[in-house]
Coordinates of C-alpha atoms in Angstrom, one line a residue:
M200 CA 2.8 -18.8 -2.2
F201 CA 3.0 -15.0 -2.0
Q202 CA 4.3 -12.6 0.5
V203 CA 1.9 -9.7 1.3
S204 CA 2.6 -6.4 3.0
M205 CA 0.0 -3.6 3.2
I206 CA 0.2 0.1 3.9
T207 CA -2.7 2.4 4.8
Y208 CA -1.8 6.1 5.0
S209 CA -2.8 9.7 5.1
G210 CA -1.2 13.1 4.5
N211 CA -0.9 16.1 6.8
H212 CA 1.5 14.7 9.4
Y213 CA 1.8 11.5 7.3
R214 CA 0.0 9.1 9.6
R215 CA 0.2 5.5 8.4
E216 CA -0.4 1.9 9.4
I217 CA 2.0 -0.7 8.2
Y218 CA 1.1 -4.4 7.9
P219 CA 4.5 -6.2 7.7
W220 CA 5.3 -9.1 5.5
N221 CA 3.0 -12.1 6.1
F222 CA 0.8 -10.2 8.6
A223 CA -2.0 -12.6 8.1
K224 CA -1.4 -16.3 8.7
N225 CA -4.2 -17.5 6.4
N226 CA -6.8 -16.2 3.9
E227 CA -9.5 -15.9 6.6
E228 CA -7.3 -13.8 8.8
F229 CA -6.3 -11.6 5.8
K230 CA -10.0 -11.1 4.9
K231 CA -10.9 -10.1 8.4
I232 CA -8.0 -7.6 8.7
V233 CA -8.8 -6.0 5.3
K234 CA -12.6 -5.8 6.2
D235 CA -11.8 -4.0 9.5
I236 CA -9.6 -1.3 7.9
R237 CA -11.1 2.2 8.5
P238 CA -10.1 5.5 6.8
I239 CA -7.4 7.4 8.6
G240 CA -8.6 10.8 7.4
G241 CA -6.8 13.9 6.2
T242 CA -5.1 14.5 2.9
T243 CA -3.5 11.6 0.9
N244 CA 0.2 11.2 0.3
T245 CA 0.6 8.1 -1.9
Y246 CA 4.2 9.3 -2.8
E247 CA 5.4 8.7 0.8
A248 CA 3.5 5.4 1.1
M249 CA 5.1 4.1 -2.1
K250 CA 8.6 5.2 -0.9
L251 CA 7.8 3.2 2.2
A252 CA 6.9 0.2 0.1
V253 CA 10.2 0.5 -1.7
K254 CA 12.0 0.3 1.7
L255 CA 9.8 -2.6 2.7
M256 CA 11.0 -4.5 -0.3
E257 CA 14.5 -4.6 1.1
T258 CA 13.3 -6.9 3.9
R259 CA 11.3 -9.4 1.9
N260 CA 12.3 -13.0 1.1
K261 CA 13.4 -12.5 -2.5
T262 CA 12.8 -16.2 -3.3
I263 CA 9.1 -15.9 -2.9
P264 CA 6.8 -13.8 -5.3
T265 CA 5.9 -10.6 -3.6
L266 CA 2.6 -8.6 -3.6
V267 CA 2.6 -5.1 -2.3
M268 CA -0.9 -3.6 -1.7
V269 CA -1.4 0.1 -1.3
V270 CA -4.9 1.2 -0.2
T271 CA -5.8 4.9 -0.7
D272 CA -8.9 6.9 -0.1
G273 CA -8.1 9.8 -2.4
R274 CA -5.8 11.5 -4.9
S275 CA -2.2 11.9 -3.9
A276 CA -1.0 15.4 -2.9
V277 CA 2.4 14.5 -4.4
D278 CA 2.7 12.5 -7.7
P279 CA 3.8 8.9 -6.7
K280 CA 5.1 8.1 -10.2
E281 CA 8.8 7.8 -9.2
P282 CA 8.5 5.3 -6.3
S283 CA 5.8 3.4 -8.2
Q284 CA 8.2 2.9 -11.1
Q285 CA 10.9 1.7 -8.7
L286 CA 8.5 -0.9 -7.4
Q287 CA 7.5 -2.0 -10.8
R288 CA 11.1 -2.7 -11.7
I289 CA 11.7 -5.1 -8.8
P290 CA 11.7 -8.7 -10.2
N291 CA 9.1 -11.2 -9.0
T292 CA 6.9 -8.4 -7.6
W293 CA 3.3 -7.3 -8.1
V294 CA 2.0 -4.0 -6.9
F295 CA -1.7 -3.6 -6.2
A296 CA -3.2 -0.2 -5.5
A297 CA -6.8 0.0 -4.3
A298 CA -8.7 3.3 -4.1
T299 CA -11.9 3.7 -2.1
G300 CA -14.4 6.5 -2.1
D301 CA -16.4 8.3 -4.8
P302 CA -14.5 8.4 -8.1
H303 CA -16.5 11.5 -9.2
L304 CA -14.9 13.5 -6.3
A305 CA -11.3 12.5 -7.2
N306 CA -10.5 15.8 -9.0
K307 CA -12.3 18.1 -6.5

């Protein structure tokens, strides 16, 4: 058994959508929710999303392995290294970052 939380986000005014712990009751519901995710648009601020993920970790059930998914559509305007490292140091936790879009445009 895992706990799953998911964050989709954008930059500019830092728009985001937070899927709290155990937002899906089963695998089919999870697949439907993920399939229905649409881009928010704007710039990308993975740093803020990862900081939010660190905060979310405070509310998890620490006895259950935890998976944090961060879904991005571009290169972060601010380097997310610091909060990413904080997440990686949390015991019994896996961090999954998924990027969408054309990888050839990542540095443009």
